Amino acid sequence: MWLYNGKVLPLIEVREGDELDITLINELEQETTLHWHGVPVPQSQDGAPWEAVLPGESRHYRYVFHRGSAGLHWFHPHPHEGTARQVAHGLAGALLVRPRLGVLPAEVEEHLLVVSDLRLNMNGEVAPHTSEDWMNGREGELLLVNGQREPRLDVAPGTTLRLRLVNACAGRYLRLRLEDHELTLIGTDGGLIERPQPLEELLLTPGERVDLLVRISEKSERSFELASHPYTRGWMGAKPAHLDEIASLLSIHTLNTGVYPAVALPDPLSHIEPLGEPVVRRQVELTEVMPDHDNHGAVNGDPHAGHGGSDSHHGTHGPGHGASHASDDDRAVRPKVDFLINGRAFAMNDVLFEGQVGEVEEWEVFNNSHMDHPFHVHGTHFQVIATRDADREWRDAPWLAWKDTVNLAPYQRLRLRMVFLKPGDWLFHCHIIEHEELGMMATIRVS
């Protein structure tokens, strides 16, 4: 495996107001970057592909976590045509930013769960990508929590647990249920939501984070499984058998002790100000295209027609950065399929949109494909305003949250509102990492 500081899924923990100082030393035989997923860093600190660190070189990252930045984030590599291989080998970690003043009662017991998966060959080495991995997103047979298989958690009956989860998998969707318990959602990618939301289950897609509360049963000496249940997200080729199985993440055991009382939560948990009316409206379409087939988003002619707000042109990010570093094995099995945004595959110097700092933008994102795609935006957070499933009317979002990654089911549309507060070139892409690497990524230039 390839690791940061020799650790599996390391945790960096800071508080609002702290300054984080990181030096990345690249001891790989290929270029890499360090992307701070969910953290509104300056563009030069974002770890985008054009900020590549070559083998044997290093790069310095420094960032101050201002008030309002509390939440669960994570970090991973983001080099051009090298991200999938590096993530598959284990490069990822969690970044937890705590508020200066806590909101939840002290009696709440907190646990951080970073979920990843791993595939090994017969020699115990990380297996290379297959053609199915590239088409669907890689799902390793070994599902891990903090680098462990099915860890056990012992708690007193009645304990209120705060489970903070990161889906650090390349392609695996987590349909989470806790046996005999109701889940309560209290936070998403961008921190706490205003009021708790009770849920029977939760879908956590690649790149997303979630903050859950659950009051454990008052019965002693019982066991409960937090598990990921099968989820149909569209599949090309032969579907592995393990995708139809229930996969245990965490085993929770109640001790033979006294019962802890329920805790009272503050109301509200936070305040989320709705973004105002947009100055700019954009259309974003996600498609996948097989060779010699029509582009779903351009079946009637020009592949760039009909995409309001697209003002694509070419820019420059400097010589030598972003060269392809896919391995020969990976290249040999890459399928002849393109994953596109607005009819085009990602190019390092291609700018699809132009925007202005401080302007409210509304993006209508359309998944014009038969597969789910988790949509991630760098450099900001957004609010999901409304959703429209296939063959249905628009529906307003039932509550607000700050997000940076959101799933789109096949033929679903979402309206997202956002404000970019820092200038620069910011990526947006599918967070199934193989789809991103096969072209489903684009750039907005913010001035």
XYZ file of C-alpha atoms in Angstrom:
447
model
C 0.000 0.000 0.000
C 0.914 3.660 -0.378
C 0.407 5.660 2.810
C 0.758 9.133 4.306
C 3.464 9.024 7.005
C 3.173 5.238 7.055
C -0.367 5.370 8.478
C -3.623 3.959 7.139
C -6.189 6.773 6.811
C -4.461 9.216 9.189
C -6.469 11.876 11.028
C -5.548 15.569 11.175
C -7.523 17.386 13.867
C -7.624 21.181 14.259
C -9.894 23.890 15.654
C -11.330 26.994 14.083
C -8.646 29.668 14.225
C -5.762 27.201 13.938
C -3.179 27.414 11.165
C -2.325 24.140 9.470
C 1.158 23.805 8.020
C 1.787 20.729 5.855
C 4.749 19.694 3.718
C 4.024 16.978 1.167
C 7.154 15.019 0.212
C 6.542 12.859 -2.837
C 8.380 9.543 -2.508
C 6.249 7.865 -5.181
C 7.566 7.135 -8.651
C 4.847 9.332 -10.163
C 3.521 12.833 -9.601
C 0.884 13.446 -6.969
C -1.026 16.258 -5.254
C -2.813 16.760 -1.940
C -6.452 17.820 -2.358
C -8.312 19.121 0.701
C -11.812 17.845 -0.057
C -14.453 20.155 1.394
C -12.073 22.796 2.726
C -12.420 26.255 1.094
C -8.687 26.785 0.701
C -7.164 29.294 -1.752
C -6.912 27.835 -5.233
C -3.123 27.506 -4.978
C -3.625 25.178 -1.976
C -6.401 23.030 -3.477
C -4.176 20.252 -4.820
C -5.636 20.370 -8.322
C -3.942 18.401 -11.143
C -2.039 21.427 -12.463
C -0.343 21.826 -9.057
C 1.408 18.446 -9.372
C 4.331 17.499 -7.129
C 6.871 15.540 -9.163
C 8.696 12.456 -7.804
C 11.369 13.460 -5.308
C 9.981 16.979 -4.901
C 7.887 18.588 -2.170
C 5.171 21.202 -1.756
C 4.125 23.346 1.170
C 0.475 23.865 2.143
C -0.640 26.436 4.709
C -4.197 27.344 5.648
C -5.998 29.141 8.490
C -9.352 27.645 9.504
C -11.600 30.629 9.948
C -14.821 30.753 11.942
C -17.523 28.706 10.244
C -15.153 26.096 8.814
C -15.926 23.433 11.438
C -16.860 20.070 9.995
C -15.554 16.742 8.797
C -13.444 16.904 5.646
C -10.826 14.635 4.100
C -7.774 14.659 1.872
C -6.610 12.541 -1.039
C -4.414 12.806 -4.158
C -5.753 14.467 -7.307
C -3.135 14.163 -10.094
C -4.131 14.040 -13.749
C -4.744 10.411 -14.792
C -3.193 9.100 -11.589
C -5.840 9.630 -8.919
C -7.595 6.267 -9.281
C -4.405 4.244 -8.891
C -3.186 6.250 -5.895
C -6.518 6.072 -4.053
C -6.741 2.319 -4.770
C -3.334 1.938 -3.110
C -4.568 3.615 0.087
C -3.736 7.326 -0.114
C -6.423 9.176 1.870
C -6.976 10.677 5.298
C -9.500 12.579 7.412
C -9.437 16.241 8.433
C -11.630 17.137 11.400
C -12.146 20.832 12.127
C -13.729 21.429 15.526
C -15.615 24.583 16.493
C -14.232 26.821 19.204
C -17.385 26.135 21.226
C -19.053 22.741 21.023
C -22.783 22.479 20.374
C -23.664 18.952 21.462
C -23.931 17.820 25.100
C -20.786 16.369 26.635
C -22.592 13.063 27.257
C -22.618 12.298 23.522
C -19.920 9.729 22.689
C -18.185 10.541 19.396
C -16.572 8.146 16.922
C -14.970 8.917 13.558
C -15.470 6.226 10.895
C -13.491 6.539 7.665
C -14.809 3.897 5.268
C -12.594 2.598 2.469
C -12.276 -0.593 0.466
C -9.389 -2.637 -0.821
C -8.730 -5.318 -3.419
C -5.671 -7.547 -3.157
C -4.257 -10.146 -5.517
C -3.074 -13.644 -4.576
C 0.279 -12.202 -3.455
C -1.348 -9.797 -1.010
C -0.575 -6.794 -3.221
C -3.031 -4.152 -4.392
C -4.588 -5.551 -7.558
C -4.493 -3.477 -10.752
C -7.652 -1.950 -12.200
C -9.883 -4.049 -14.430
C -11.977 -2.824 -17.328
C -15.067 -3.147 -15.090
C -13.374 -0.952 -12.465
C -12.929 1.817 -15.026
C -16.485 1.592 -16.327
C -18.248 1.360 -12.977
C -15.895 2.672 -10.338
C -13.647 0.327 -8.382
C -15.176 -1.565 -5.452
C -12.759 -3.619 -3.419
C -13.958 -6.816 -1.753
C -12.470 -5.788 1.614
C -14.602 -3.108 3.260
C -12.638 -1.306 5.968
C -13.414 1.156 8.764
C -10.382 3.145 9.885
C -8.305 0.496 8.124
C -9.889 -2.397 10.076
C -12.331 -5.167 9.170
C -15.590 -4.927 11.169
C -14.247 -3.224 14.297
C -16.157 -3.697 17.542
C -17.497 -0.910 19.758
C -18.540 -1.603 23.372
C -20.966 0.898 24.917
C -23.276 1.220 27.886
C -26.982 0.666 27.162
C -28.761 3.896 26.239
C -25.567 5.621 25.097
C -26.063 8.383 22.540
C -23.440 7.887 19.845
C -22.242 10.490 17.386
C -21.007 8.631 14.320
C -19.068 10.829 11.900
C -18.503 9.015 8.615
C -16.403 9.640 5.512
C -16.980 7.598 2.361
C -13.395 7.448 1.098
C -14.132 4.710 -1.455
C -13.468 5.267 -5.146
C -16.798 3.893 -6.349
C -18.664 2.105 -3.556
C -22.015 3.461 -2.395
C -22.901 2.928 1.272
C -26.588 2.321 1.999
C -26.353 2.496 5.772
C -28.669 0.910 8.302
C -28.159 0.190 11.995
C -29.962 -2.952 13.055
C -33.048 -2.231 15.245
C -32.223 1.489 15.482
C -33.291 4.762 13.921
C -30.571 7.068 12.624
C -30.698 10.823 13.195
C -28.928 13.059 10.704
C -27.378 16.166 12.280
C -24.734 17.195 9.743
C -23.447 16.826 6.199
C -20.335 17.803 4.210
C -20.342 21.428 5.361
C -21.143 20.947 9.045
C -24.264 20.810 11.198
C -27.736 21.236 9.726
C -30.366 23.326 11.510
C -32.550 20.538 12.926
C -32.139 16.780 13.331
C -33.665 14.596 10.615
C -34.788 11.055 11.581
C -33.921 8.368 9.024
C -34.387 4.624 8.683
C -31.400 4.452 6.339
C -28.902 6.767 4.682
C -27.155 6.672 1.309
C -23.552 7.873 1.565
C -21.876 8.205 -1.829
C -18.146 8.462 -2.644
C -16.683 11.691 -1.276
C -19.603 12.525 1.032
C -19.466 12.917 4.796
C -22.271 12.584 7.303
C -22.834 13.287 10.990
C -25.268 10.902 12.706
C -26.699 10.487 16.190
C -28.140 7.229 17.446
C -29.342 6.291 20.920
C -28.327 2.709 21.490
C -30.809 0.194 22.870
C -31.335 0.113 26.646
C -30.995 -3.681 26.581
C -27.691 -4.991 27.926
C -25.457 -7.636 26.363
C -26.876 -7.205 22.877
C -25.127 -6.792 19.516
C -26.130 -4.571 16.598
C -24.567 -4.235 13.158
C -24.019 -0.998 11.282
C -24.047 -2.330 7.730
C -24.107 -1.274 4.098
C -26.986 -2.848 2.189
C -27.084 -3.520 -1.572
C -27.783 -0.481 -3.734
C -28.493 -0.500 -7.466
C -26.555 2.344 -9.099
C -26.296 1.101 -12.676
C -23.611 -1.326 -13.793
C -21.757 -2.110 -17.006
C -20.586 -5.682 -17.564
C -20.670 -8.592 -15.128
C -21.717 -7.523 -11.635
C -19.568 -8.954 -8.808
C -21.474 -11.184 -6.385
C -20.370 -9.228 -3.309
C -22.389 -6.198 -4.463
C -25.603 -8.078 -3.630
C -24.454 -8.894 -0.107
C -24.928 -6.983 3.143
C -21.524 -5.725 4.279
C -20.940 -5.124 7.983
C -19.016 -1.970 8.899
C -19.173 -1.823 12.686
C -20.373 -4.151 15.432
C -21.864 -2.362 18.459
C -22.154 -4.325 21.725
C -24.010 -3.166 24.846
C -22.352 -3.893 28.177
C -23.939 -5.252 31.338
C -24.054 -1.858 33.043
C -26.540 0.806 34.009
C -28.614 2.567 31.364
C -27.535 6.015 30.200
C -30.365 8.570 29.969
C -31.320 10.254 26.705
C -29.662 13.598 25.965
C -31.367 16.847 24.987
C -30.157 18.589 21.828
C -30.046 22.353 21.290
C -32.686 23.762 18.959
C -31.577 24.795 16.427
C -28.261 23.003 16.006
C -27.048 25.737 13.652
C -28.322 28.444 11.343
C -28.082 28.149 7.558
C -28.904 31.318 5.654
C -30.545 30.531 2.297
C -28.633 31.928 -0.657
C -30.462 34.663 -2.555
C -31.650 34.787 -6.141
C -28.921 33.822 -8.605
C -27.064 36.294 -10.790
C -25.901 33.475 -13.072
C -27.679 30.284 -14.131
C -25.770 27.379 -15.660
C -26.644 24.019 -17.211
C -24.437 21.014 -16.448
C -25.091 17.669 -18.152
C -23.437 14.370 -17.245
C -23.288 11.671 -19.929
C -21.385 8.539 -20.828
C -20.750 7.607 -24.448
C -19.627 4.315 -25.962
C -17.647 4.401 -29.238
C -19.782 4.659 -32.380
C -22.810 5.604 -30.271
C -24.559 8.949 -30.162
C -23.724 11.277 -27.307
C -26.813 11.266 -25.066
C -26.415 14.986 -24.579
C -25.855 15.788 -28.245
C -27.957 13.407 -30.273
C -29.295 16.189 -32.444
C -26.064 17.708 -33.631
C -23.477 19.989 -32.011
C -22.320 18.412 -28.724
C -21.935 21.885 -27.200
C -25.381 23.158 -28.211
C -28.073 23.910 -25.672
C -25.826 24.381 -22.645
C -26.596 27.853 -21.401
C -23.769 29.483 -19.471
C -21.018 27.555 -21.207
C -18.285 29.960 -22.257
C -15.522 27.444 -22.832
C -12.044 28.491 -23.866
C -8.470 27.457 -23.238
C -6.128 28.726 -20.550
C -2.653 27.790 -19.403
C -1.442 26.069 -16.252
C 2.252 25.907 -17.000
C 4.503 23.456 -18.817
C 5.206 20.013 -17.499
C 2.344 19.815 -15.024
C -0.468 17.360 -15.417
C 1.311 14.903 -17.688
C -0.361 11.505 -17.780
C 1.053 9.020 -15.273
C -1.367 6.126 -15.723
C 0.435 2.791 -15.534
C 0.782 0.581 -18.600
C -1.451 -2.017 -16.920
C -4.156 0.582 -16.303
C -3.986 1.871 -19.861
C -4.278 -1.649 -21.275
C -7.681 -2.225 -19.657
C -9.237 1.238 -19.925
C -12.530 0.779 -21.793
C -13.540 2.642 -24.919
C -16.077 4.786 -23.112
C -16.111 8.519 -22.471
C -17.615 10.114 -19.378
C -18.479 13.701 -20.286
C -19.668 17.036 -18.908
C -21.603 19.130 -21.419
C -20.512 16.841 -24.215
C -16.776 17.110 -23.634
C -14.086 15.240 -21.761
C -11.775 17.004 -19.315
C -8.692 18.704 -20.705
C -6.097 20.357 -18.472
C -6.259 23.757 -20.176
C -9.974 23.817 -21.017
C -12.176 26.256 -19.063
C -15.875 25.468 -19.406
C -17.393 28.318 -17.357
C -16.320 31.768 -16.163
C -17.650 33.349 -12.984
C -17.126 36.185 -10.527
C -16.231 36.121 -6.851
C -19.249 36.777 -4.640
C -21.985 36.147 -7.208
C -24.786 33.710 -6.420
C -24.858 31.014 -9.090
C -27.553 28.422 -9.730
C -26.511 25.247 -11.511
C -29.053 22.841 -12.929
C -27.198 19.539 -13.018
C -28.732 16.804 -15.195
C -27.583 13.200 -14.992
C -28.444 12.149 -18.542
C -27.203 8.595 -18.078
C -28.238 5.189 -16.756
C -25.783 5.283 -13.818
C -25.660 7.204 -10.546
C -23.007 9.923 -10.385
C -21.896 11.761 -7.192
C -21.233 15.391 -8.195
C -18.447 17.310 -6.403
C -17.517 21.007 -6.639
C -14.127 22.336 -5.498
C -13.613 25.691 -3.811
C -17.050 26.219 -2.284
C -20.109 24.595 -0.757
C -23.574 24.627 -2.257
C -27.199 24.330 -1.203
C -29.503 21.833 -2.914
C -32.565 23.948 -3.733
C -34.764 21.526 -5.660
C -34.790 18.088 -7.243
C -36.560 16.528 -10.199
C -36.562 12.782 -10.683
C -37.151 11.183 -14.086
C -40.722 11.857 -15.313
C -41.652 13.905 -12.235
C -42.153 17.543 -11.288
C -39.628 19.741 -9.506
C -39.754 19.444 -5.707
C -38.218 21.895 -3.245
C -35.568 20.481 -0.935
C -37.194 19.746 2.460
C -34.320 21.318 4.437
C -31.071 23.158 3.778
C -27.529 21.893 4.197
C -24.104 22.952 3.033
C -22.796 20.318 0.643
C -19.822 19.848 -1.663
C -20.790 16.403 -2.980
C -24.273 15.184 -3.903
C -25.598 12.141 -5.720
C -27.640 12.222 -8.907
C -29.654 9.122 -9.767
C -30.146 8.253 -13.458
C -31.975 11.039 -15.331
C -32.333 13.099 -12.157
C -31.907 16.884 -12.105
C -30.790 19.019 -9.177
C -30.714 22.781 -8.702
C -27.675 23.853 -6.708
C -26.900 27.372 -5.467
C -23.392 28.436 -4.573
C -21.056 31.395 -4.172
C -17.346 31.238 -4.956
C -15.488 33.428 -2.456
C -11.976 32.845 -3.773
C -10.659 33.431 -7.307
C -9.009 30.745 -9.371
C -9.682 27.714 -11.519
C -11.965 25.298 -9.678
C -12.814 21.759 -10.724
C -16.214 20.083 -10.656
C -16.608 16.407 -11.440
C -18.098 13.005 -10.761
C -16.561 11.599 -7.581
C -16.545 8.052 -8.833
C -12.836 8.498 -9.309
C -12.545 6.349 -12.421
C -15.303 8.377 -14.139
C -13.507 11.597 -13.233
C -10.316 10.206 -14.715
C -12.082 9.094 -17.919
C -13.304 12.635 -18.562
C -16.277 13.548 -16.327
C -14.592 16.665 -14.955
C -14.511 20.343 -15.946
C -13.227 23.730 -14.772
C -14.847 27.019 -13.807
C -12.563 30.078 -13.788
C -13.553 32.556 -11.071
C -12.210 36.121 -11.300
